[in-house]
């Protein structure tokens, strides 16, 4: 069988000391019903420095009320989802220092519902949770190349629990997890399927019932197995009483509430930090609103109060720019069944100041992207309008590498085979 690969190179190296993004190891939080100095975004580090991001109001043109946020899995974009005046709206931006740059309107779900969560699927497409899953809401896919927004879970074909599709996340295998409010709330998993089109039927992972506030499940988050600790699907619930943090054993099981996070803290979002093996969490109940780091026992440490003084709207979500050094990320993981064209994206992260890159190892370590890691640690590039037939799983092999110029040491990551179909 012959293959045809039509390519043009958009960028061999897109990273430098001036790279735009959230600094490595820091997190970015979304907020709604803002008052000065907040415009909807807040940079957070573990030292307790919480810095409002400026320029969003001017760039967006409407009240910067945000209900979701997610860093791109490869490049330096930040994905945001709206609420109230911008319900249904999905945008991207970049952050340079503490200012918004490169703001782009991506699309709208058209259902008038809040974008309550954003994740990315195995092919790098943004996935938004929004609205009543039996009505006009559910899960919406944003095509990574065309920005076309399409609902793929929900509506008349939905036979599961009725309620608001209120949160979504993904795991290392490309599975999507989403929470539907109710009594109890239900967490579902949707696998990518043999061609990465997520055309299968979601399966129940577990239900979240008292002592949590089951009607208001606010986030779900996959935490991988580390050592003897198994993988888990963590969740938060947000309400006037009985709020909690906990987990469902992966891939399915009974929900376990963890403490002492709860009471009036009203946790609204939890995000796993792969570098630190703990979590970032935001609370949005009775003031003060806080940013916290939480361990696997559910014990939290306050990072800081949302300025000024924890009295400023409602923190809605948080995402950390964590780094698993020298791990290659290739998108899409599944090639289209028609062979394309598609953009083949590749990236990795390295400690700031290191030299890094992604190699095509199949033909003798051909460098696809090489550069100095800036403050965000990310290096990435793409080949545009590639055609590649399905049916050749694992034909190519990629590997990422980081080089520390201070001591002349290399860190070679695992070999990554591509594609998955």
Short mmCIF file of C-alpha atoms in Angstrom, two decimals, residues 36-380:
data_model
loop_
_atom_site.label_atom_id
_atom_site.label_comp_id
_atom_site.label_asym_id
_atom_site.label_seq_id
_atom_site.Cartn_x
_atom_site.Cartn_y
_atom_site.Cartn_z
CA UNK A 36 -12.21 45.37 39.63
CA UNK A 37 -9.40 44.38 39.57
CA UNK A 38 -10.78 41.14 38.09
CA UNK A 39 -11.73 40.80 34.42
CA UNK A 40 -12.49 37.09 34.53
CA UNK A 41 -8.98 35.58 34.62
CA UNK A 42 -6.49 35.13 37.46
CA UNK A 43 -2.93 33.77 37.39
CA UNK A 44 -2.07 31.72 40.48
CA UNK A 45 1.21 30.36 41.79
CA UNK A 46 2.01 28.22 44.82
CA UNK A 47 3.72 31.09 46.60
CA UNK A 48 0.38 32.82 47.07
CA UNK A 49 0.73 35.40 44.32
CA UNK A 50 -2.62 35.85 42.56
CA UNK A 51 -2.43 38.20 39.57
CA UNK A 52 -5.50 39.44 37.65
CA UNK A 53 -5.12 39.17 33.88
CA UNK A 54 -5.96 42.43 32.10
CA UNK A 55 -7.33 43.18 28.65
CA UNK A 56 -10.10 40.59 28.42
CA UNK A 57 -12.96 43.08 28.64
CA UNK A 58 -11.55 45.22 25.84
CA UNK A 59 -10.77 42.21 23.67
CA UNK A 60 -14.08 40.42 24.18
CA UNK A 61 -16.46 43.34 23.92
CA UNK A 62 -18.93 41.86 26.42
CA UNK A 63 -18.84 41.34 30.16
CA UNK A 64 -15.93 38.95 30.77
CA UNK A 65 -18.01 36.44 32.73
CA UNK A 66 -16.34 33.05 32.33
CA UNK A 67 -17.58 29.67 33.51
CA UNK A 68 -14.78 27.45 32.18
CA UNK A 69 -11.13 27.45 31.18
CA UNK A 70 -8.71 24.92 29.69
CA UNK A 71 -5.13 25.17 28.45
CA UNK A 72 -4.54 23.74 25.01
CA UNK A 73 -2.90 20.29 25.12
CA UNK A 74 -0.12 21.25 22.68
CA UNK A 75 0.14 24.94 21.78
CA UNK A 76 0.04 28.17 23.79
CA UNK A 77 -3.68 28.98 23.61
CA UNK A 78 -6.10 29.27 26.52
CA UNK A 79 -9.69 28.14 25.85
CA UNK A 80 -12.50 29.94 27.69
CA UNK A 81 -16.26 29.42 27.89
CA UNK A 82 -18.88 32.05 28.64
CA UNK A 83 -21.88 32.48 30.91
CA UNK A 84 -24.71 35.08 31.18
CA UNK A 85 -24.22 37.66 28.40
CA UNK A 86 -21.83 35.35 26.54
CA UNK A 87 -23.55 32.02 27.23
CA UNK A 88 -22.68 29.39 24.63
CA UNK A 89 -19.61 31.28 23.47
CA UNK A 90 -16.18 29.65 23.15
CA UNK A 91 -13.06 31.76 22.61
CA UNK A 92 -9.30 31.40 22.76
CA UNK A 93 -6.60 33.78 23.85
CA UNK A 94 -2.95 33.92 24.79
CA UNK A 95 -1.45 35.41 27.92
CA UNK A 96 1.74 37.47 27.73
CA UNK A 97 2.87 38.43 31.19
CA UNK A 98 -0.49 39.22 32.75
CA UNK A 99 -2.19 40.63 29.66
CA UNK A 100 -4.51 39.09 27.08
CA UNK A 101 -3.10 38.83 23.56
CA UNK A 102 -4.23 37.08 20.39
CA UNK A 103 -7.90 36.95 21.40
CA UNK A 104 -9.96 34.89 18.93
CA UNK A 105 -13.70 34.20 18.77
CA UNK A 106 -13.99 30.48 18.02
CA UNK A 107 -17.70 29.67 17.96
CA UNK A 108 -20.99 29.24 19.80
CA UNK A 109 -22.96 26.18 20.85
CA UNK A 110 -26.15 28.02 19.93
CA UNK A 111 -28.08 26.55 22.85
CA UNK A 112 -27.96 29.64 25.06
CA UNK A 113 -26.47 27.64 27.89
CA UNK A 114 -23.43 28.33 30.00
CA UNK A 115 -20.19 26.65 28.93
CA UNK A 116 -19.76 24.84 32.23
CA UNK A 117 -16.64 22.87 31.32
CA UNK A 118 -14.00 22.49 28.60
CA UNK A 119 -11.74 19.51 27.90
CA UNK A 120 -9.90 18.16 24.85
CA UNK A 121 -10.47 14.83 23.16
CA UNK A 122 -7.91 12.41 21.73
CA UNK A 123 -7.66 14.47 18.56
CA UNK A 124 -7.17 17.80 20.31
CA UNK A 125 -10.69 19.03 19.61
CA UNK A 126 -12.13 21.16 22.40
CA UNK A 127 -15.15 19.55 24.07
CA UNK A 128 -17.60 21.78 25.95
CA UNK A 129 -20.30 20.75 28.42
CA UNK A 130 -23.39 22.94 28.42
CA UNK A 131 -27.08 22.99 29.26
CA UNK A 132 -29.80 20.38 29.64
CA UNK A 133 -28.61 17.09 28.20
CA UNK A 134 -32.16 16.05 27.24
CA UNK A 135 -32.89 19.46 25.72
CA UNK A 136 -30.56 21.64 23.68
CA UNK A 137 -27.43 20.91 25.70
CA UNK A 138 -24.95 18.08 26.24
CA UNK A 139 -21.41 17.78 24.88
CA UNK A 140 -20.24 19.94 21.98
CA UNK A 141 -17.13 19.36 19.86
CA UNK A 142 -15.11 22.25 18.42
CA UNK A 143 -13.22 20.98 15.36
CA UNK A 144 -9.56 21.84 15.88
CA UNK A 145 -8.95 22.72 12.23
CA UNK A 146 -12.23 24.36 11.14
CA UNK A 147 -13.68 25.62 14.49
CA UNK A 148 -17.01 24.02 13.53
CA UNK A 149 -19.12 23.45 16.67
CA UNK A 150 -21.19 20.24 16.70
CA UNK A 151 -23.25 18.60 19.43
CA UNK A 152 -22.39 14.90 19.70
CA UNK A 153 -23.97 13.90 23.03
CA UNK A 154 -27.46 14.95 24.10
CA UNK A 155 -30.90 15.77 22.77
CA UNK A 156 -33.49 13.28 21.59
CA UNK A 157 -31.00 10.43 21.34
CA UNK A 158 -29.99 10.72 25.00
CA UNK A 159 -31.38 7.88 27.13
CA UNK A 160 -29.43 8.49 30.32
CA UNK A 161 -30.13 10.69 33.30
CA UNK A 162 -31.88 14.01 32.73
CA UNK A 163 -30.13 17.08 34.08
CA UNK A 164 -27.50 19.68 33.29
CA UNK A 165 -24.34 18.46 31.59
CA UNK A 166 -22.25 20.44 34.02
CA UNK A 167 -18.60 19.35 33.66
CA UNK A 168 -16.23 17.38 31.45
CA UNK A 169 -12.64 16.08 31.50
CA UNK A 170 -10.47 13.56 29.65
CA UNK A 171 -7.89 10.94 30.60
CA UNK A 172 -4.57 9.76 29.19
CA UNK A 173 -6.34 7.35 26.83
CA UNK A 174 -8.66 9.90 25.25
CA UNK A 175 -11.76 8.85 27.19
CA UNK A 176 -14.15 11.67 28.06
CA UNK A 177 -15.88 11.90 31.44
CA UNK A 178 -18.84 14.17 32.11
CA UNK A 179 -21.14 14.83 35.05
CA UNK A 180 -24.91 15.24 34.83
CA UNK A 181 -26.69 16.89 37.73
CA UNK A 182 -29.47 15.06 39.54
CA UNK A 183 -30.31 13.10 42.64
CA UNK A 184 -27.87 11.46 42.57
CA UNK A 185 -25.57 13.08 40.03
CA UNK A 186 -24.18 10.64 37.47
CA UNK A 187 -20.71 10.52 35.93
CA UNK A 188 -20.43 8.99 32.45
CA UNK A 189 -17.48 7.88 30.30
CA UNK A 190 -17.39 8.06 26.51
CA UNK A 191 -14.54 6.19 24.77
CA UNK A 192 -13.05 7.48 21.51
CA UNK A 193 -13.94 4.27 19.67
CA UNK A 194 -11.95 2.59 16.90
CA UNK A 195 -11.78 5.74 14.75
CA UNK A 196 -11.70 8.44 17.41
CA UNK A 197 -15.16 9.76 16.52
CA UNK A 198 -16.77 9.18 19.95
CA UNK A 199 -19.80 7.65 18.26
CA UNK A 200 -20.40 5.04 20.96
CA UNK A 201 -22.79 5.03 23.90
CA UNK A 202 -21.60 6.64 27.16
CA UNK A 203 -21.37 4.24 30.10
CA UNK A 204 -21.98 5.01 33.76
CA UNK A 205 -18.80 5.35 35.82
CA UNK A 206 -20.57 6.02 39.10
CA UNK A 207 -23.01 8.22 40.95
CA UNK A 208 -22.34 10.99 43.43
CA UNK A 209 -24.81 10.95 46.32
CA UNK A 210 -24.93 12.30 49.90
CA UNK A 211 -22.91 13.33 51.86
CA UNK A 212 -22.07 15.40 48.81
CA UNK A 213 -24.52 17.83 47.26
CA UNK A 214 -25.47 15.50 44.43
CA UNK A 215 -27.66 17.94 42.56
CA UNK A 216 -24.77 20.28 41.80
CA UNK A 217 -21.79 18.23 40.64
CA UNK A 218 -19.43 20.97 39.48
CA UNK A 219 -16.34 19.22 38.11
CA UNK A 220 -14.77 15.87 37.28
CA UNK A 221 -11.04 15.21 36.89
CA UNK A 222 -8.98 12.13 36.00
CA UNK A 223 -5.94 11.43 38.19
CA UNK A 224 -3.67 8.63 36.89
CA UNK A 225 -2.29 5.75 38.91
CA UNK A 226 0.97 6.58 40.72
CA UNK A 227 2.86 3.84 42.54
CA UNK A 228 0.38 1.76 44.53
CA UNK A 229 -2.34 4.41 44.29
CA UNK A 230 -4.87 3.49 41.59
CA UNK A 231 -6.34 5.82 39.01
CA UNK A 232 -9.41 7.76 40.10
CA UNK A 233 -12.06 10.12 38.77
CA UNK A 234 -12.21 13.03 41.20
CA UNK A 235 -15.28 15.23 41.56
CA UNK A 236 -16.45 18.35 43.35
CA UNK A 237 -19.96 19.42 44.30
CA UNK A 238 -21.19 22.95 44.77
CA UNK A 239 -24.25 23.93 46.78
CA UNK A 240 -25.62 25.58 49.85
CA UNK A 241 -25.10 22.50 52.02
CA UNK A 242 -23.17 19.24 52.03
CA UNK A 243 -20.56 20.29 49.49
CA UNK A 244 -17.62 17.96 49.14
CA UNK A 245 -14.61 16.70 47.23
CA UNK A 246 -14.18 13.02 46.46
CA UNK A 247 -13.45 10.38 43.86
CA UNK A 248 -14.86 7.42 41.99
CA UNK A 249 -12.42 4.51 41.55
CA UNK A 250 -11.34 4.15 37.92
CA UNK A 251 -12.83 2.83 35.70
CA UNK A 252 -16.02 2.58 37.78
CA UNK A 253 -17.19 2.20 41.35
CA UNK A 254 -18.84 3.84 44.33
CA UNK A 255 -18.14 7.48 45.09
CA UNK A 256 -15.96 8.23 48.11
CA UNK A 257 -16.21 11.65 49.79
CA UNK A 258 -12.91 13.01 51.10
CA UNK A 259 -12.41 15.67 53.74
CA UNK A 260 -12.10 18.08 55.29
CA UNK A 261 -12.95 20.19 52.23
CA UNK A 262 -16.67 20.89 52.46
CA UNK A 263 -19.17 22.91 54.42
CA UNK A 264 -19.40 26.46 53.13
CA UNK A 265 -16.32 26.21 50.95
CA UNK A 266 -18.41 25.10 47.94
CA UNK A 267 -15.63 23.69 45.71
CA UNK A 268 -16.42 24.56 42.12
CA UNK A 269 -13.55 22.95 40.17
CA UNK A 270 -10.63 20.58 40.73
CA UNK A 271 -7.63 20.07 38.44
CA UNK A 272 -4.86 17.46 38.73
CA UNK A 273 -1.24 18.68 38.66
CA UNK A 274 0.90 15.96 37.06
CA UNK A 275 4.16 17.61 38.11
CA UNK A 276 3.28 17.88 41.81
CA UNK A 277 0.90 14.91 42.02
CA UNK A 278 -1.78 16.93 43.80
CA UNK A 279 -4.69 19.18 42.87
CA UNK A 280 -5.65 22.80 42.36
CA UNK A 281 -9.12 23.68 43.62
CA UNK A 282 -11.26 26.83 43.62
CA UNK A 283 -14.15 27.55 45.95
CA UNK A 284 -17.05 29.86 45.22
CA UNK A 285 -19.52 29.62 48.08
CA UNK A 286 -19.77 31.90 51.07
CA UNK A 287 -16.94 34.43 50.89
CA UNK A 288 -13.99 34.45 50.97
CA UNK A 289 -13.44 32.71 47.63
CA UNK A 290 -10.17 30.80 47.68
CA UNK A 291 -7.61 29.05 45.51
CA UNK A 292 -6.28 25.90 47.18
CA UNK A 293 -3.88 23.01 46.72
CA UNK A 294 -5.40 19.70 47.82
CA UNK A 295 -3.72 16.33 48.38
CA UNK A 296 -5.12 12.85 47.70
CA UNK A 297 -6.60 12.70 51.20
CA UNK A 298 -8.74 15.74 50.49
CA UNK A 299 -6.68 17.98 52.78
CA UNK A 300 -6.34 21.48 51.38
CA UNK A 301 -3.92 24.35 51.86
CA UNK A 302 -5.00 27.87 50.94
CA UNK A 303 -2.92 29.39 48.16
CA UNK A 304 -4.67 32.75 48.37
CA UNK A 305 -7.91 34.71 48.24
CA UNK A 306 -9.44 35.89 44.99
CA UNK A 307 -8.66 39.63 44.94
CA UNK A 308 -9.69 41.77 46.60
CA UNK A 309 -9.97 39.83 49.83
CA UNK A 310 -11.88 36.86 48.47
CA UNK A 311 -15.00 38.91 47.68
CA UNK A 312 -15.28 39.01 43.90
CA UNK A 313 -17.89 37.08 41.96
CA UNK A 314 -17.56 33.30 41.68
CA UNK A 315 -14.44 31.30 40.73
CA UNK A 316 -15.64 28.78 38.15
CA UNK A 317 -12.68 26.68 36.99
CA UNK A 318 -8.89 26.38 37.13
CA UNK A 319 -6.21 24.71 35.00
CA UNK A 320 -2.52 24.32 35.75
CA UNK A 321 0.29 24.42 33.20
CA UNK A 322 1.83 21.22 34.52
CA UNK A 323 4.67 19.56 32.68
CA UNK A 324 5.62 15.94 32.15
CA UNK A 325 9.04 16.67 30.60
CA UNK A 326 10.06 15.07 27.32
CA UNK A 327 6.71 13.41 26.65
CA UNK A 328 5.69 13.82 23.01
CA UNK A 329 2.13 14.88 22.24
CA UNK A 330 0.85 14.13 18.76
CA UNK A 331 -2.51 15.34 17.43
CA UNK A 332 -4.73 13.97 16.10
CA UNK A 333 -4.21 10.56 17.67
CA UNK A 334 -6.71 9.09 15.20
CA UNK A 335 -6.53 9.96 11.51
CA UNK A 336 -9.82 10.74 9.75
CA UNK A 337 -11.41 7.73 8.08
CA UNK A 338 -11.23 9.59 4.76
CA UNK A 339 -7.51 10.20 5.18
CA UNK A 340 -7.69 13.96 5.63
CA UNK A 341 -6.51 16.54 4.98
CA UNK A 342 -5.70 17.38 8.59
CA UNK A 343 -3.00 19.26 10.46
CA UNK A 344 -0.49 17.02 12.22
CA UNK A 345 0.53 18.78 15.43
CA UNK A 346 3.36 17.81 17.73
CA UNK A 347 4.73 19.25 20.92
CA UNK A 348 6.38 18.64 24.25
CA UNK A 349 7.43 20.57 27.32
CA UNK A 350 10.79 21.03 29.00
CA UNK A 351 11.97 23.02 32.02
CA UNK A 352 12.35 26.71 31.10
CA UNK A 353 15.78 27.44 29.66
CA UNK A 354 16.32 23.90 28.43
CA UNK A 355 16.56 22.97 24.77
CA UNK A 356 13.88 20.55 23.64
CA UNK A 357 12.27 19.02 20.65
CA UNK A 358 10.16 16.31 19.08
CA UNK A 359 11.80 13.73 16.83
CA UNK A 360 10.33 11.49 14.17
CA UNK A 361 12.17 8.34 15.23
CA UNK A 362 10.92 5.98 12.55
CA UNK A 363 13.47 7.19 10.01
CA UNK A 364 16.46 7.99 12.19
CA UNK A 365 15.44 10.76 14.62
CA UNK A 366 14.41 13.51 12.22
CA UNK A 367 13.77 16.72 14.22
CA UNK A 368 10.27 18.12 13.74
CA UNK A 369 10.53 20.95 16.25
CA UNK A 370 13.57 22.19 18.18
CA UNK A 371 13.94 25.25 20.36
CA UNK A 372 14.56 26.83 23.74
CA UNK A 373 11.78 26.35 26.26
CA UNK A 374 10.46 29.69 27.44
CA UNK A 375 8.66 30.45 30.69
CA UNK A 376 5.77 28.18 29.79
CA UNK A 377 8.09 25.30 28.85
CA UNK A 378 6.19 24.48 25.67
CA UNK A 379 7.63 23.67 22.25
CA UNK A 380 5.31 22.86 19.38
#
